[in-house]
Amino acid sequence: MARPTRIFYCMGMGELMRPSEAATSRENQATVLVVDDDIRLLGVTAAMLRTEGYRVLKAGTPEEAVRVFEQRPSEIDLLLSDVLMPGMSGPELETRLHRIRPDLPVIFMTGHPGQIAALGEVLEKPFGMHDLCGRVAAALGGPAPLGMDRSWLDRMRR
């Protein structure tokens, strides 16, 4: 029986994605901890990453992310965190997790890029699947998502 095709419309992000057979059957060795207090965006982001073969752990609060990370610090390959959240900001979460594992790569995402110039480059909300997976691949040093212009990924790694 053929596998049903999933189509994601990323909450007004302007991008329809139809995962290829290679992406859905590929096993990626990387685990991404996604942290966002917007549960809808958390779910969509996790679904996009899973479509590319990443293993995903989700946390709706920074405190939950700390608990998840403390249980399996060596299994998590990347932190993808919102910047502005109640209780603890993304940069504060990064500092806390870096005490446990200083080499943990981090990508911040935000809908307020003007407020966080000091953080450098962030993934600006709303984002599409190629932007998300391209940044994740660049941070992990892995292959670009299928169908992505690889020269763009090379520029991201510099």
PDB file of C-alpha atoms in Angstrom:
ATOM      1  CA  MET A   1       0.000   0.000   0.000  1.00  0.00           C
ATOM      2  CA  ALA A   2       1.313   3.449  -0.885  1.00  0.00           C
ATOM      3  CA  ARG A   3       2.201   5.829   1.903  1.00  0.00           C
ATOM      4  CA  PRO A   4      -0.143   8.847   2.125  1.00  0.00           C
ATOM      5  CA  THR A   5       1.439  12.102   1.044  1.00  0.00           C
ATOM      6  CA  ARG A   6       1.559  14.755   3.734  1.00  0.00           C
ATOM      7  CA  ILE A   7       1.361  18.426   2.834  1.00  0.00           C
ATOM      8  CA  PHE A   8       2.283  21.097   5.359  1.00  0.00           C
ATOM      9  CA  TYR A   9       1.070  24.640   5.105  1.00  0.00           C
ATOM     10  CA  CYS A  10       3.177  26.474   7.605  1.00  0.00           C
ATOM     11  CA  MET A  11       0.712  28.847   9.278  1.00  0.00           C
ATOM     12  CA  GLY A  12       0.829  31.560   6.658  1.00  0.00           C
ATOM     13  CA  MET A  13       4.496  30.972   5.950  1.00  0.00           C
ATOM     14  CA  GLY A  14       3.727  30.850   2.260  1.00  0.00           C
ATOM     15  CA  GLU A  15       5.259  27.487   1.536  1.00  0.00           C
ATOM     16  CA  LEU A  16       3.653  24.189   0.670  1.00  0.00           C
ATOM     17  CA  MET A  17       5.934  21.236   1.230  1.00  0.00           C
ATOM     18  CA  ARG A  18       5.423  17.753  -0.064  1.00  0.00           C
ATOM     19  CA  PRO A  19       8.027  15.491   1.516  1.00  0.00           C
ATOM     20  CA  SER A  20       9.821  13.240  -0.908  1.00  0.00           C
ATOM     21  CA  GLU A  21      10.099   9.519  -0.359  1.00  0.00           C
ATOM     22  CA  ALA A  22      13.814   9.930   0.320  1.00  0.00           C
ATOM     23  CA  ALA A  23      13.170  12.468   3.075  1.00  0.00           C
ATOM     24  CA  THR A  24      10.446  10.469   4.808  1.00  0.00           C
ATOM     25  CA  SER A  25      12.357   7.201   4.671  1.00  0.00           C
ATOM     26  CA  ARG A  26      15.762   8.683   5.526  1.00  0.00           C
ATOM     27  CA  GLU A  27      16.926   8.218   9.077  1.00  0.00           C
ATOM     28  CA  ASN A  28      18.839  11.204  10.355  1.00  0.00           C
ATOM     29  CA  GLN A  29      21.178  10.682  13.249  1.00  0.00           C
ATOM     30  CA  ALA A  30      20.547  14.142  14.723  1.00  0.00           C
ATOM     31  CA  THR A  31      18.138  14.952  17.548  1.00  0.00           C
ATOM     32  CA  VAL A  32      16.790  18.498  17.815  1.00  0.00           C
ATOM     33  CA  LEU A  33      15.266  19.914  21.001  1.00  0.00           C
ATOM     34  CA  VAL A  34      12.653  22.470  19.901  1.00  0.00           C
ATOM     35  CA  VAL A  35      11.453  24.997  22.485  1.00  0.00           C
ATOM     36  CA  ASP A  36       8.596  27.409  21.864  1.00  0.00           C
ATOM     37  CA  ASP A  37       5.746  28.621  24.067  1.00  0.00           C
ATOM     38  CA  ASP A  38       3.478  28.864  20.992  1.00  0.00           C
ATOM     39  CA  ILE A  39       2.206  25.279  20.905  1.00  0.00           C
ATOM     40  CA  ARG A  40       0.982  25.567  17.291  1.00  0.00           C
ATOM     41  CA  LEU A  41       4.364  26.744  16.033  1.00  0.00           C
ATOM     42  CA  LEU A  42       6.087  24.117  18.180  1.00  0.00           C
ATOM     43  CA  GLY A  43       4.030  21.397  16.491  1.00  0.00           C
ATOM     44  CA  VAL A  44       4.542  22.701  12.955  1.00  0.00           C
ATOM     45  CA  THR A  45       8.282  23.161  13.482  1.00  0.00           C
ATOM     46  CA  ALA A  46       8.603  19.632  14.873  1.00  0.00           C
ATOM     47  CA  ALA A  47       6.623  18.229  11.928  1.00  0.00           C
ATOM     48  CA  MET A  48       8.857  20.009   9.408  1.00  0.00           C
ATOM     49  CA  LEU A  49      12.004  18.660  11.061  1.00  0.00           C
ATOM     50  CA  ARG A  50      10.589  15.135  11.271  1.00  0.00           C
ATOM     51  CA  THR A  51       9.750  15.290   7.571  1.00  0.00           C
ATOM     52  CA  GLU A  52      13.460  15.797   6.901  1.00  0.00           C
ATOM     53  CA  GLY A  53      14.288  12.794   9.069  1.00  0.00           C
ATOM     54  CA  TYR A  54      15.402  14.513  12.271  1.00  0.00           C
ATOM     55  CA  ARG A  55      14.438  13.105  15.643  1.00  0.00           C
ATOM     56  CA  VAL A  56      12.621  15.820  17.582  1.00  0.00           C
ATOM     57  CA  LEU A  57      12.043  16.442  21.263  1.00  0.00           C
ATOM     58  CA  LYS A  58       9.546  19.206  22.061  1.00  0.00           C
ATOM     59  CA  ALA A  59       9.253  21.531  25.051  1.00  0.00           C
ATOM     60  CA  GLY A  60       6.560  24.171  25.534  1.00  0.00           C
ATOM     61  CA  THR A  61       8.517  26.027  28.210  1.00  0.00           C
ATOM     62  CA  PRO A  62      12.202  26.636  28.900  1.00  0.00           C
ATOM     63  CA  GLU A  63      11.847  24.847  32.236  1.00  0.00           C
ATOM     64  CA  GLU A  64      10.516  21.754  30.461  1.00  0.00           C
ATOM     65  CA  ALA A  65      13.444  21.985  28.018  1.00  0.00           C
ATOM     66  CA  VAL A  66      15.908  21.971  30.936  1.00  0.00           C
ATOM     67  CA  ARG A  67      14.256  18.839  32.367  1.00  0.00           C
ATOM     68  CA  VAL A  68      14.330  17.068  28.992  1.00  0.00           C
ATOM     69  CA  PHE A  69      17.957  18.066  28.399  1.00  0.00           C
ATOM     70  CA  GLU A  70      19.104  16.991  31.868  1.00  0.00           C
ATOM     71  CA  GLN A  71      17.646  13.510  31.244  1.00  0.00           C
ATOM     72  CA  ARG A  72      19.609  12.981  28.015  1.00  0.00           C
ATOM     73  CA  PRO A  73      22.274  15.641  27.412  1.00  0.00           C
ATOM     74  CA  SER A  74      24.424  13.467  25.163  1.00  0.00           C
ATOM     75  CA  GLU A  75      21.503  12.506  22.894  1.00  0.00           C
ATOM     76  CA  ILE A  76      20.531  16.067  21.918  1.00  0.00           C
ATOM     77  CA  ASP A  77      22.502  17.464  18.998  1.00  0.00           C
ATOM     78  CA  LEU A  78      20.922  20.914  18.626  1.00  0.00           C
ATOM     79  CA  LEU A  79      18.786  23.380  20.570  1.00  0.00           C
ATOM     80  CA  LEU A  80      16.256  25.310  18.467  1.00  0.00           C
ATOM     81  CA  SER A  81      14.692  27.880  20.783  1.00  0.00           C
ATOM     82  CA  ASP A  82      12.353  30.827  20.641  1.00  0.00           C
ATOM     83  CA  VAL A  83      13.963  33.971  22.042  1.00  0.00           C
ATOM     84  CA  LEU A  84      11.118  35.569  23.988  1.00  0.00           C
ATOM     85  CA  MET A  85       9.286  33.205  26.360  1.00  0.00           C
ATOM     86  CA  PRO A  86       7.706  33.608  29.789  1.00  0.00           C
ATOM     87  CA  GLY A  87       9.938  32.724  32.729  1.00  0.00           C
ATOM     88  CA  MET A  88      13.241  32.336  30.889  1.00  0.00           C
ATOM     89  CA  SER A  89      14.448  33.716  27.573  1.00  0.00           C
ATOM     90  CA  GLY A  90      16.080  31.643  24.854  1.00  0.00           C
ATOM     91  CA  PRO A  91      19.531  33.120  25.614  1.00  0.00           C
ATOM     92  CA  GLU A  92      19.073  32.318  29.314  1.00  0.00           C
ATOM     93  CA  LEU A  93      18.121  28.760  28.355  1.00  0.00           C
ATOM     94  CA  GLU A  94      21.216  28.546  26.162  1.00  0.00           C
ATOM     95  CA  THR A  95      23.422  29.650  29.073  1.00  0.00           C
ATOM     96  CA  ARG A  96      21.859  27.072  31.363  1.00  0.00           C
ATOM     97  CA  LEU A  97      22.266  24.196  28.892  1.00  0.00           C
ATOM     98  CA  HIS A  98      25.821  25.251  27.987  1.00  0.00           C
ATOM     99  CA  ARG A  99      26.764  24.741  31.658  1.00  0.00           C
ATOM    100  CA  ILE A 100      25.910  21.079  31.112  1.00  0.00           C
ATOM    101  CA  ARG A 101      27.222  20.797  27.558  1.00  0.00           C
ATOM    102  CA  PRO A 102      29.259  23.760  26.264  1.00  0.00           C
ATOM    103  CA  ASP A 103      29.512  22.406  22.704  1.00  0.00           C
ATOM    104  CA  LEU A 104      25.721  22.285  22.102  1.00  0.00           C
ATOM    105  CA  PRO A 105      24.838  24.160  18.879  1.00  0.00           C
ATOM    106  CA  VAL A 106      21.973  26.642  19.241  1.00  0.00           C
ATOM    107  CA  ILE A 107      19.655  28.301  16.752  1.00  0.00           C
ATOM    108  CA  PHE A 108      17.346  31.049  17.942  1.00  0.00           C
ATOM    109  CA  MET A 109      14.047  31.838  16.252  1.00  0.00           C
ATOM    110  CA  THR A 110      11.951  34.941  16.779  1.00  0.00           C
ATOM    111  CA  GLY A 111       9.159  37.048  15.409  1.00  0.00           C
ATOM    112  CA  HIS A 112      10.892  40.185  16.748  1.00  0.00           C
ATOM    113  CA  PRO A 113      14.294  40.360  15.005  1.00  0.00           C
ATOM    114  CA  GLY A 114      14.810  44.069  15.703  1.00  0.00           C
ATOM    115  CA  GLN A 115      14.847  43.480  19.452  1.00  0.00           C
ATOM    116  CA  ILE A 116      17.670  40.939  19.427  1.00  0.00           C
ATOM    117  CA  ALA A 117      20.408  42.372  17.238  1.00  0.00           C
ATOM    118  CA  ALA A 118      22.981  41.376  19.854  1.00  0.00           C
ATOM    119  CA  LEU A 119      22.260  37.689  19.231  1.00  0.00           C
ATOM    120  CA  GLY A 120      23.421  37.878  15.641  1.00  0.00           C
ATOM    121  CA  GLU A 121      21.702  35.857  12.965  1.00  0.00           C
ATOM    122  CA  VAL A 122      18.420  34.229  13.954  1.00  0.00           C
ATOM    123  CA  LEU A 123      15.710  32.300  12.168  1.00  0.00           C
ATOM    124  CA  GLU A 124      13.023  34.897  11.621  1.00  0.00           C
ATOM    125  CA  LYS A 125       9.387  33.877  12.081  1.00  0.00           C
ATOM    126  CA  PRO A 126       7.502  33.130   9.981  1.00  0.00           C
ATOM    127  CA  PHE A 127       9.893  30.731   8.260  1.00  0.00           C
ATOM    128  CA  GLY A 128       9.508  28.010   5.689  1.00  0.00           C
ATOM    129  CA  MET A 129      10.752  24.467   5.661  1.00  0.00           C
ATOM    130  CA  HIS A 130      13.807  25.176   3.525  1.00  0.00           C
ATOM    131  CA  ASP A 131      14.951  28.025   5.781  1.00  0.00           C
ATOM    132  CA  LEU A 132      14.435  25.940   8.900  1.00  0.00           C
ATOM    133  CA  CYS A 133      16.049  22.755   7.631  1.00  0.00           C
ATOM    134  CA  GLY A 134      18.841  24.666   5.903  1.00  0.00           C
ATOM    135  CA  ARG A 135      19.808  26.388   9.149  1.00  0.00           C
ATOM    136  CA  VAL A 136      19.595  23.131  11.087  1.00  0.00           C
ATOM    137  CA  ALA A 137      21.720  21.302   8.502  1.00  0.00           C
ATOM    138  CA  ALA A 138      24.287  24.118   8.542  1.00  0.00           C
ATOM    139  CA  ALA A 139      24.468  24.109  12.351  1.00  0.00           C
ATOM    140  CA  LEU A 140      24.945  20.341  12.396  1.00  0.00           C
ATOM    141  CA  GLY A 141      27.282  20.206   9.411  1.00  0.00           C
ATOM    142  CA  GLY A 142      24.972  17.740   7.671  1.00  0.00           C
ATOM    143  CA  PRO A 143      23.491  17.460   4.189  1.00  0.00           C
ATOM    144  CA  ALA A 144      21.140  20.104   2.841  1.00  0.00           C
ATOM    145  CA  PRO A 145      17.441  19.294   2.669  1.00  0.00           C
ATOM    146  CA  LEU A 146      16.380  17.654  -0.560  1.00  0.00           C
ATOM    147  CA  GLY A 147      15.736  20.114  -3.340  1.00  0.00           C
ATOM    148  CA  MET A 148      17.740  22.883  -1.675  1.00  0.00           C
ATOM    149  CA  ASP A 149      20.280  24.915  -3.587  1.00  0.00           C
ATOM    150  CA  ARG A 150      23.461  23.672  -1.907  1.00  0.00           C
ATOM    151  CA  SER A 151      25.385  26.875  -2.635  1.00  0.00           C
ATOM    152  CA  TRP A 152      23.014  28.615  -0.206  1.00  0.00           C
ATOM    153  CA  LEU A 153      23.889  26.046   2.457  1.00  0.00           C
ATOM    154  CA  ASP A 154      27.600  26.542   1.857  1.00  0.00           C
ATOM    155  CA  ARG A 155      27.168  30.292   2.434  1.00  0.00           C
ATOM    156  CA  MET A 156      25.317  29.518   5.692  1.00  0.00           C
ATOM    157  CA  ARG A 157      28.254  27.462   6.975  1.00  0.00           C
ATOM    158  CA  ARG A 158      30.772  30.288   6.517  1.00  0.00           C
TER     159      ARG A 158
END
